[in-house]
């Protein structure tokens, strides 16, 4: 692709000049930016990154490895957009620049191979399930304990150490469990026909979250439809600048849900939900999908958003539990959903919800960030875990699969980490939140 006149960016969706000019470099974004808080470097802040984009847009610097590095190290948490008094749309700027980086900035061999591995695995549930089975054997056969005891792990590159550390505690039964395509409310006419995005990592590692989501929706009078396709929504690709791959997956997701006559499409993963809501923009210049994508996006709701705003029908049983709530970035900042998860939790009698210090700082998960930038992600993860532990909770709740994995890695093993919908499901079932549905109290 050719560059625009006087610009280092090519002509395919470069960052818009009017959006760059919105930034007055006031600095209100600095204390909310995780990479600036960790490094203290100007170029590791939203203001600094916008300055680099501005220079590249004017052709004063090229799209070299230094430019690419500063764009890669952004978590895309969008806390800066919430803090900015000028309304700078940093989300649109970083999403337009990352594909430019992917197209024009050369990567080293190991970086190329590692990213290829990530994107050949995580968007494919079947491959991910097979890899999870390998991880289960690695743990059950004692190989993991041996590797740690011999210090072999310390010899590996940081990215591979992070990949090993993020192995979730899954069981064979969980890996083999299947989500039914259709779950009807117990009796009478349904309030809503709801489609649930099963997710990629979510259906493999957090099938219990999907099961709890379905049970709550059915208890609240909804018919639930879960497409069985192994279709990724494209969130990981979009957030990493793999634009064409993201578009292809978005088209497939629209087509998948069009098979059902739905009132609402629900996501219980914050990162996926924010991307689904952006399909109208993502496919705006694809004529055969533009209107369909806008219609689809208008029907998307996060599960916290839907349940909190739906008048309750199911009885909530008391749960004397102290909950530390972590705002997932793509729920709070990208979707503007902060009130609803707290309202959902506070609808449970005797349950108390507690906010934490530095709530605006990302936990370091951020899609594939904790794999490709493991050192920064680890520092942020430990920082977040400390603030959560300081509340002395019985349980931690957060509404994103990546956050669940990241926080579980660094938090004291005695504190369970769950999705808010699991607590509501347990309250409706009058059960312990960590018990399977068969074991009613």
mmCIF file of N, CA, C and O in Angstrom, residues 279-353:
data_model
loop_
_atom_site.group_PDB
_atom_site.id
_atom_site.type_symbol
_atom_site.label_atom_id
_atom_site.label_comp_id
_atom_site.label_asym_id
_atom_site.label_seq_id
_atom_site.Cartn_x
_atom_site.Cartn_y
_atom_site.Cartn_z
ATOM 1 N N UNK A 279 -18.755 -4.049 15.605
ATOM 2 C CA UNK A 279 -18.843 -4.647 14.269
ATOM 3 C C UNK A 279 -19.340 -3.651 13.217
ATOM 4 O O UNK A 279 -18.937 -3.719 12.056
ATOM 5 N N UNK A 280 -20.224 -2.742 13.609
ATOM 6 C CA UNK A 280 -20.728 -1.759 12.656
ATOM 7 C C UNK A 280 -19.612 -0.925 12.064
ATOM 8 O O UNK A 280 -19.611 -0.618 10.859
ATOM 9 N N UNK A 281 -18.635 -0.540 12.882
ATOM 10 C CA UNK A 281 -17.473 0.218 12.406
ATOM 11 C C UNK A 281 -16.498 -0.688 11.674
ATOM 12 O O UNK A 281 -15.952 -0.318 10.629
ATOM 13 N N UNK A 282 -16.272 -1.880 12.222
ATOM 14 C CA UNK A 282 -15.289 -2.793 11.646
ATOM 15 C C UNK A 282 -15.643 -3.192 10.214
ATOM 16 O O UNK A 282 -14.765 -3.323 9.352
ATOM 17 N N UNK A 283 -16.942 -3.379 9.956
ATOM 18 C CA UNK A 283 -17.389 -3.829 8.626
ATOM 19 C C UNK A 283 -18.108 -2.729 7.844
ATOM 20 O O UNK A 283 -18.826 -3.013 6.885
ATOM 21 N N UNK A 284 -17.885 -1.475 8.237
ATOM 22 C CA UNK A 284 -18.605 -0.350 7.620
ATOM 23 C C UNK A 284 -18.337 -0.218 6.125
ATOM 24 O O UNK A 284 -19.224 0.195 5.363
ATOM 25 N N UNK A 285 -17.125 -0.563 5.687
ATOM 26 C CA UNK A 285 -16.816 -0.403 4.258
ATOM 27 C C UNK A 285 -16.856 -1.733 3.502
ATOM 28 O O UNK A 285 -16.234 -1.884 2.451
ATOM 29 N N UNK A 286 -17.597 -2.696 4.054
ATOM 30 C CA UNK A 286 -17.836 -3.974 3.358
ATOM 31 C C UNK A 286 -19.317 -3.994 2.991
ATOM 32 O O UNK A 286 -20.169 -4.338 3.823
ATOM 33 N N UNK A 287 -19.669 -3.613 1.763
ATOM 34 C CA UNK A 287 -21.072 -3.357 1.391
ATOM 35 C C UNK A 287 -22.054 -4.460 1.775
ATOM 36 O O UNK A 287 -23.120 -4.179 2.317
ATOM 37 N N UNK A 288 -21.697 -5.716 1.550
ATOM 38 C CA UNK A 288 -22.655 -6.793 1.797
ATOM 39 C C UNK A 288 -22.828 -7.098 3.288
ATOM 40 O O UNK A 288 -23.712 -7.869 3.662
ATOM 41 N N UNK A 289 -21.992 -6.504 4.141
ATOM 42 C CA UNK A 289 -22.089 -6.767 5.580
ATOM 43 C C UNK A 289 -22.370 -5.523 6.416
ATOM 44 O O UNK A 289 -22.712 -5.648 7.598
ATOM 45 N N UNK A 290 -22.207 -4.348 5.847
ATOM 46 C CA UNK A 290 -22.258 -3.114 6.641
ATOM 47 C C UNK A 290 -23.551 -2.980 7.437
ATOM 48 O O UNK A 290 -23.534 -2.796 8.662
ATOM 49 N N UNK A 291 -24.690 -3.100 6.783
ATOM 50 C CA UNK A 291 -25.973 -2.929 7.470
ATOM 51 C C UNK A 291 -26.243 -4.101 8.410
ATOM 52 O O UNK A 291 -26.750 -3.922 9.521
ATOM 53 N N UNK A 292 -25.892 -5.298 7.978
ATOM 54 C CA UNK A 292 -26.087 -6.477 8.834
ATOM 55 C C UNK A 292 -25.256 -6.362 10.104
ATOM 56 O O UNK A 292 -25.704 -6.711 11.198
ATOM 57 N N UNK A 293 -24.043 -5.844 9.971
ATOM 58 C CA UNK A 293 -23.163 -5.694 11.131
ATOM 59 C C UNK A 293 -23.705 -4.646 12.099
ATOM 60 O O UNK A 293 -23.635 -4.820 13.320
ATOM 61 N N UNK A 294 -24.250 -3.553 11.567
ATOM 62 C CA UNK A 294 -24.833 -2.516 12.429
ATOM 63 C C UNK A 294 -26.036 -3.064 13.191
ATOM 64 O O UNK A 294 -26.210 -2.810 14.392
ATOM 65 N N UNK A 295 -26.879 -3.820 12.488
ATOM 66 C CA UNK A 295 -28.049 -4.424 13.138
ATOM 67 C C UNK A 295 -27.612 -5.399 14.218
ATOM 68 O O UNK A 295 -28.156 -5.408 15.330
ATOM 69 N N UNK A 296 -26.622 -6.224 13.881
ATOM 70 C CA UNK A 296 -26.108 -7.189 14.854
ATOM 71 C C UNK A 296 -25.562 -6.479 16.086
ATOM 72 O O UNK A 296 -25.894 -6.822 17.228
ATOM 73 N N UNK A 297 -24.709 -5.476 15.874
ATOM 74 C CA UNK A 297 -24.063 -4.773 16.987
ATOM 75 C C UNK A 297 -25.087 -4.109 17.906
ATOM 76 O O UNK A 297 -24.880 -4.039 19.121
ATOM 77 N N UNK A 298 -26.196 -3.639 17.327
ATOM 78 C CA UNK A 298 -27.217 -2.965 18.134
ATOM 79 C C UNK A 298 -27.913 -3.922 19.093
ATOM 80 O O UNK A 298 -28.554 -3.480 20.064
ATOM 81 N N UNK A 299 -27.796 -5.230 18.855
ATOM 82 C CA UNK A 299 -28.454 -6.235 19.700
ATOM 83 C C UNK A 299 -27.531 -6.820 20.766
ATOM 84 O O UNK A 299 -27.970 -7.635 21.579
ATOM 85 N N UNK A 300 -26.271 -6.443 20.748
ATOM 86 C CA UNK A 300 -25.295 -7.054 21.654
ATOM 87 C C UNK A 300 -25.393 -6.426 23.047
ATOM 88 O O UNK A 300 -25.459 -5.206 23.196
ATOM 89 N N UNK A 301 -25.386 -7.290 24.069
ATOM 90 C CA UNK A 301 -25.360 -6.842 25.464
ATOM 91 C C UNK A 301 -24.369 -7.705 26.243
ATOM 92 O O UNK A 301 -24.255 -8.903 26.000
ATOM 93 N N UNK A 302 -23.680 -7.094 27.174
ATOM 94 C CA UNK A 302 -22.917 -7.881 28.136
ATOM 95 C C UNK A 302 -23.904 -8.530 29.097
ATOM 96 O O UNK A 302 -24.971 -7.966 29.379
ATOM 97 N N UNK A 303 -23.569 -9.685 29.639
ATOM 98 C CA UNK A 303 -24.498 -10.397 30.517
ATOM 99 C C UNK A 303 -24.822 -9.575 31.767
ATOM 100 O O UNK A 303 -25.967 -9.544 32.228
ATOM 101 N N UNK A 304 -23.833 -8.855 32.332
ATOM 102 C CA UNK A 304 -24.094 -7.992 33.482
ATOM 103 C C UNK A 304 -25.081 -6.896 33.126
ATOM 104 O O UNK A 304 -25.989 -6.565 33.891
ATOM 105 N N UNK A 305 -24.889 -6.332 31.951
ATOM 106 C CA UNK A 305 -25.737 -5.254 31.460
ATOM 107 C C UNK A 305 -27.179 -5.722 31.292
ATOM 108 O O UNK A 305 -28.124 -5.048 31.727
ATOM 109 N N UNK A 306 -27.352 -6.893 30.688
ATOM 110 C CA UNK A 306 -28.694 -7.401 30.426
ATOM 111 C C UNK A 306 -29.417 -7.760 31.722
ATOM 112 O O UNK A 306 -30.566 -7.340 31.944
ATOM 113 N N UNK A 307 -28.763 -8.510 32.581
ATOM 114 C CA UNK A 307 -29.420 -8.979 33.804
ATOM 115 C C UNK A 307 -29.712 -7.830 34.761
ATOM 116 O O UNK A 307 -30.787 -7.775 35.380
ATOM 117 N N UNK A 308 -28.795 -6.882 34.892
ATOM 118 C CA UNK A 308 -29.012 -5.761 35.806
ATOM 119 C C UNK A 308 -30.185 -4.891 35.364
ATOM 120 O O UNK A 308 -30.899 -4.319 36.198
ATOM 121 N N UNK A 309 -30.387 -4.784 34.050
ATOM 122 C CA UNK A 309 -31.452 -3.924 33.532
ATOM 123 C C UNK A 309 -32.754 -4.675 33.279
ATOM 124 O O UNK A 309 -33.755 -4.079 32.880
ATOM 125 N N UNK A 310 -32.751 -6.004 33.507
ATOM 126 C CA UNK A 310 -33.955 -6.817 33.312
ATOM 127 C C UNK A 310 -34.638 -7.007 34.670
ATOM 128 O O UNK A 310 -34.009 -7.507 35.599
ATOM 129 N N UNK A 311 -35.881 -6.582 34.829
ATOM 130 C CA UNK A 311 -36.560 -6.773 36.125
ATOM 131 C C UNK A 311 -36.482 -8.229 36.576
ATOM 132 O O UNK A 311 -36.821 -9.147 35.838
ATOM 133 N N UNK A 312 -36.024 -8.419 37.801
ATOM 134 C CA UNK A 312 -35.753 -9.771 38.298
ATOM 135 C C UNK A 312 -37.020 -10.584 38.485
ATOM 136 O O UNK A 312 -38.040 -10.077 38.956
ATOM 137 N N UNK A 313 -36.960 -11.857 38.123
ATOM 138 C CA UNK A 313 -38.044 -12.820 38.373
ATOM 139 C C UNK A 313 -37.598 -13.898 39.359
ATOM 140 O O UNK A 313 -38.362 -14.316 40.216
ATOM 141 N N UNK A 314 -36.365 -14.364 39.197
ATOM 142 C CA UNK A 314 -35.870 -15.454 40.039
ATOM 143 C C UNK A 314 -35.534 -14.943 41.436
ATOM 144 O O UNK A 314 -34.989 -13.847 41.597
ATOM 145 N N UNK A 315 -35.834 -15.732 42.440
ATOM 146 C CA UNK A 315 -35.526 -15.380 43.828
ATOM 147 C C UNK A 315 -34.019 -15.441 44.076
ATOM 148 O O UNK A 315 -33.355 -16.395 43.684
ATOM 149 N N UNK A 316 -33.510 -14.398 44.729
ATOM 150 C CA UNK A 316 -32.114 -14.383 45.149
ATOM 151 C C UNK A 316 -32.059 -14.819 46.612
ATOM 152 O O UNK A 316 -32.677 -14.188 47.472
ATOM 153 N N UNK A 317 -31.326 -15.892 46.890
ATOM 154 C CA UNK A 317 -31.159 -16.363 48.261
ATOM 155 C C UNK A 317 -29.939 -15.695 48.884
ATOM 156 O O UNK A 317 -28.981 -15.359 48.195
ATOM 157 N N UNK A 318 -29.959 -15.497 50.189
ATOM 158 C CA UNK A 318 -28.850 -14.798 50.858
ATOM 159 C C UNK A 318 -27.508 -15.508 50.675
ATOM 160 O O UNK A 318 -27.436 -16.728 50.621
ATOM 161 N N UNK A 319 -26.480 -14.694 50.595
ATOM 162 C CA UNK A 319 -25.120 -15.217 50.466
ATOM 163 C C UNK A 319 -24.213 -14.280 51.255
ATOM 164 O O UNK A 319 -23.854 -13.206 50.771
ATOM 165 N N UNK A 320 -23.875 -14.679 52.454
ATOM 166 C CA UNK A 320 -23.053 -13.820 53.315
ATOM 167 C C UNK A 320 -21.607 -13.892 52.840
ATOM 168 O O UNK A 320 -20.803 -14.689 53.345
ATOM 169 N N UNK A 321 -21.292 -13.061 51.865
ATOM 170 C CA UNK A 321 -20.003 -13.139 51.186
ATOM 171 C C UNK A 321 -19.454 -11.739 50.952
ATOM 172 O O UNK A 321 -20.185 -10.833 50.545
ATOM 173 N N UNK A 322 -18.164 -11.577 51.185
ATOM 174 C CA UNK A 322 -17.473 -10.313 50.917
ATOM 175 C C UNK A 322 -16.749 -10.431 49.580
ATOM 176 O O UNK A 322 -15.856 -11.263 49.419
ATOM 177 N N UNK A 323 -17.158 -9.593 48.617
ATOM 178 C CA UNK A 323 -16.643 -9.687 47.246
ATOM 179 C C UNK A 323 -15.776 -8.470 46.913
ATOM 180 O O UNK A 323 -16.212 -7.331 47.088
ATOM 181 N N UNK A 324 -14.567 -8.711 46.446
ATOM 182 C CA UNK A 324 -13.740 -7.651 45.864
ATOM 183 C C UNK A 324 -13.989 -7.667 44.361
ATOM 184 O O UNK A 324 -13.780 -8.691 43.713
ATOM 185 N N UNK A 325 -14.446 -6.542 43.824
ATOM 186 C CA UNK A 325 -14.793 -6.505 42.401
ATOM 187 C C UNK A 325 -13.693 -5.802 41.608
ATOM 188 O O UNK A 325 -13.265 -4.695 41.947
ATOM 189 N N UNK A 326 -13.249 -6.467 40.537
ATOM 190 C CA UNK A 326 -12.256 -5.902 39.617
ATOM 191 C C UNK A 326 -12.940 -5.525 38.317
ATOM 192 O O UNK A 326 -13.561 -6.363 37.660
ATOM 193 N N UNK A 327 -12.823 -4.254 37.927
ATOM 194 C CA UNK A 327 -13.392 -3.782 36.663
ATOM 195 C C UNK A 327 -12.532 -4.260 35.503
ATOM 196 O O UNK A 327 -11.380 -3.824 35.352
ATOM 197 N N UNK A 328 -13.061 -5.133 34.675
ATOM 198 C CA UNK A 328 -12.366 -5.506 33.444
ATOM 199 C C UNK A 328 -12.331 -4.283 32.535
ATOM 200 O O UNK A 328 -13.340 -3.599 32.353
ATOM 201 N N UNK A 329 -11.159 -3.997 31.950
ATOM 202 C CA UNK A 329 -10.989 -2.759 31.170
ATOM 203 C C UNK A 329 -11.974 -2.642 30.011
ATOM 204 O O UNK A 329 -12.540 -1.586 29.777
ATOM 205 N N UNK A 330 -12.166 -3.750 29.277
ATOM 206 C CA UNK A 330 -13.045 -3.674 28.113
ATOM 207 C C UNK A 330 -14.520 -3.690 28.490
ATOM 208 O O UNK A 330 -15.384 -3.537 27.632
ATOM 209 N N UNK A 331 -14.801 -3.852 29.775
ATOM 210 C CA UNK A 331 -16.172 -3.683 30.246
ATOM 211 C C UNK A 331 -16.366 -2.246 30.724
ATOM 212 O O UNK A 331 -17.288 -1.563 30.294
ATOM 213 N N UNK A 332 -15.463 -1.780 31.596
ATOM 214 C CA UNK A 332 -15.609 -0.453 32.195
ATOM 215 C C UNK A 332 -15.277 0.665 31.216
ATOM 216 O O UNK A 332 -16.037 1.646 31.090
ATOM 217 N N UNK A 333 -14.155 0.548 30.504
ATOM 218 C CA UNK A 333 -13.697 1.643 29.652
ATOM 219 C C UNK A 333 -14.236 1.572 28.226
ATOM 220 O O UNK A 333 -14.684 2.583 27.681
ATOM 221 N N UNK A 334 -14.177 0.385 27.615
ATOM 222 C CA UNK A 334 -14.638 0.265 26.226
ATOM 223 C C UNK A 334 -16.158 0.289 26.118
ATOM 224 O O UNK A 334 -16.713 0.870 25.192
ATOM 225 N N UNK A 335 -16.858 -0.355 27.080
ATOM 226 C CA UNK A 335 -18.315 -0.435 27.001
ATOM 227 C C UNK A 335 -19.019 0.500 27.983
ATOM 228 O O UNK A 335 -20.243 0.637 27.927
ATOM 229 N N UNK A 336 -18.274 1.109 28.886
ATOM 230 C CA UNK A 336 -18.881 2.017 29.854
ATOM 231 C C UNK A 336 -19.783 1.319 30.856
ATOM 232 O O UNK A 336 -20.735 1.911 31.379
ATOM 233 N N UNK A 337 -19.501 0.043 31.141
ATOM 234 C CA UNK A 337 -20.339 -0.736 32.055
ATOM 235 C C UNK A 337 -19.633 -0.879 33.396
ATOM 236 O O UNK A 337 -18.721 -1.709 33.557
ATOM 237 N N UNK A 338 -20.027 -0.074 34.355
ATOM 238 C CA UNK A 338 -19.483 -0.124 35.711
ATOM 239 C C UNK A 338 -20.583 -0.382 36.734
ATOM 240 O O UNK A 338 -20.411 -1.132 37.688
ATOM 241 N N UNK A 339 -21.699 0.288 36.538
ATOM 242 C CA UNK A 339 -22.814 0.191 37.484
ATOM 243 C C UNK A 339 -23.420 -1.203 37.505
ATOM 244 O O UNK A 339 -23.698 -1.767 38.577
ATOM 245 N N UNK A 340 -23.649 -1.779 36.337
ATOM 246 C CA UNK A 340 -24.453 -2.994 36.238
ATOM 247 C C UNK A 340 -23.868 -4.216 36.950
ATOM 248 O O UNK A 340 -24.614 -4.947 37.622
ATOM 249 N N UNK A 341 -22.547 -4.500 36.837
ATOM 250 C CA UNK A 341 -22.027 -5.663 37.582
ATOM 251 C C UNK A 341 -22.193 -5.499 39.094
ATOM 252 O O UNK A 341 -22.485 -6.475 39.801
ATOM 253 N N UNK A 342 -22.020 -4.293 39.574
ATOM 254 C CA UNK A 342 -22.174 -4.045 41.007
ATOM 255 C C UNK A 342 -23.641 -4.195 41.419
ATOM 256 O O UNK A 342 -23.943 -4.740 42.484
ATOM 257 N N UNK A 343 -24.559 -3.724 40.566
ATOM 258 C CA UNK A 343 -25.984 -3.886 40.866
ATOM 259 C C UNK A 343 -26.376 -5.352 40.838
ATOM 260 O O UNK A 343 -27.174 -5.812 41.669
ATOM 261 N N UNK A 344 -25.830 -6.086 39.873
ATOM 262 C CA UNK A 344 -26.113 -7.521 39.794
ATOM 263 C C UNK A 344 -25.675 -8.203 41.089
ATOM 264 O O UNK A 344 -26.427 -8.989 41.673
ATOM 265 N N UNK A 345 -24.481 -7.882 41.556
ATOM 266 C CA UNK A 345 -23.966 -8.512 42.769
ATOM 267 C C UNK A 345 -24.752 -8.058 44.005
ATOM 268 O O UNK A 345 -25.064 -8.862 44.889
ATOM 269 N N UNK A 346 -25.089 -6.778 44.070
ATOM 270 C CA UNK A 346 -25.799 -6.264 45.241
ATOM 271 C C UNK A 346 -27.265 -6.694 45.282
ATOM 272 O O UNK A 346 -27.936 -6.496 46.290
ATOM 273 N N UNK A 347 -27.745 -7.297 44.200
ATOM 274 C CA UNK A 347 -29.102 -7.846 44.231
ATOM 275 C C UNK A 347 -29.159 -9.133 45.062
ATOM 276 O O UNK A 347 -30.241 -9.630 45.374
ATOM 277 N N UNK A 348 -27.979 -9.654 45.418
ATOM 278 C CA UNK A 348 -27.898 -10.864 46.244
ATOM 279 C C UNK A 348 -27.934 -10.452 47.717
ATOM 280 O O UNK A 348 -27.040 -9.724 48.182
ATOM 281 N N UNK A 349 -28.939 -10.870 48.473
ATOM 282 C CA UNK A 349 -29.033 -10.479 49.883
ATOM 283 C C UNK A 349 -27.791 -10.885 50.674
ATOM 284 O O UNK A 349 -27.246 -11.976 50.494
ATOM 285 N N UNK A 350 -27.342 -9.973 51.539
ATOM 286 C CA UNK A 350 -26.233 -10.177 52.488
ATOM 287 C C UNK A 350 -24.861 -10.193 51.827
ATOM 288 O O UNK A 350 -23.844 -10.322 52.519
ATOM 289 N N UNK A 351 -24.791 -10.070 50.511
ATOM 290 C CA UNK A 351 -23.496 -10.013 49.841
ATOM 291 C C UNK A 351 -23.015 -8.562 49.814
ATOM 292 O O UNK A 351 -23.789 -7.656 49.512
ATOM 293 N N UNK A 352 -21.749 -8.344 50.121
ATOM 294 C CA UNK A 352 -21.199 -6.985 50.090
ATOM 295 C C UNK A 352 -20.144 -6.884 48.999
ATOM 296 O O UNK A 352 -19.334 -7.789 48.796
ATOM 297 N N UNK A 353 -20.177 -5.755 48.266
ATOM 298 C CA UNK A 353 -19.263 -5.526 47.147
ATOM 299 C C UNK A 353 -18.275 -4.430 47.535
ATOM 300 O O UNK A 353 -18.679 -3.361 48.009
#
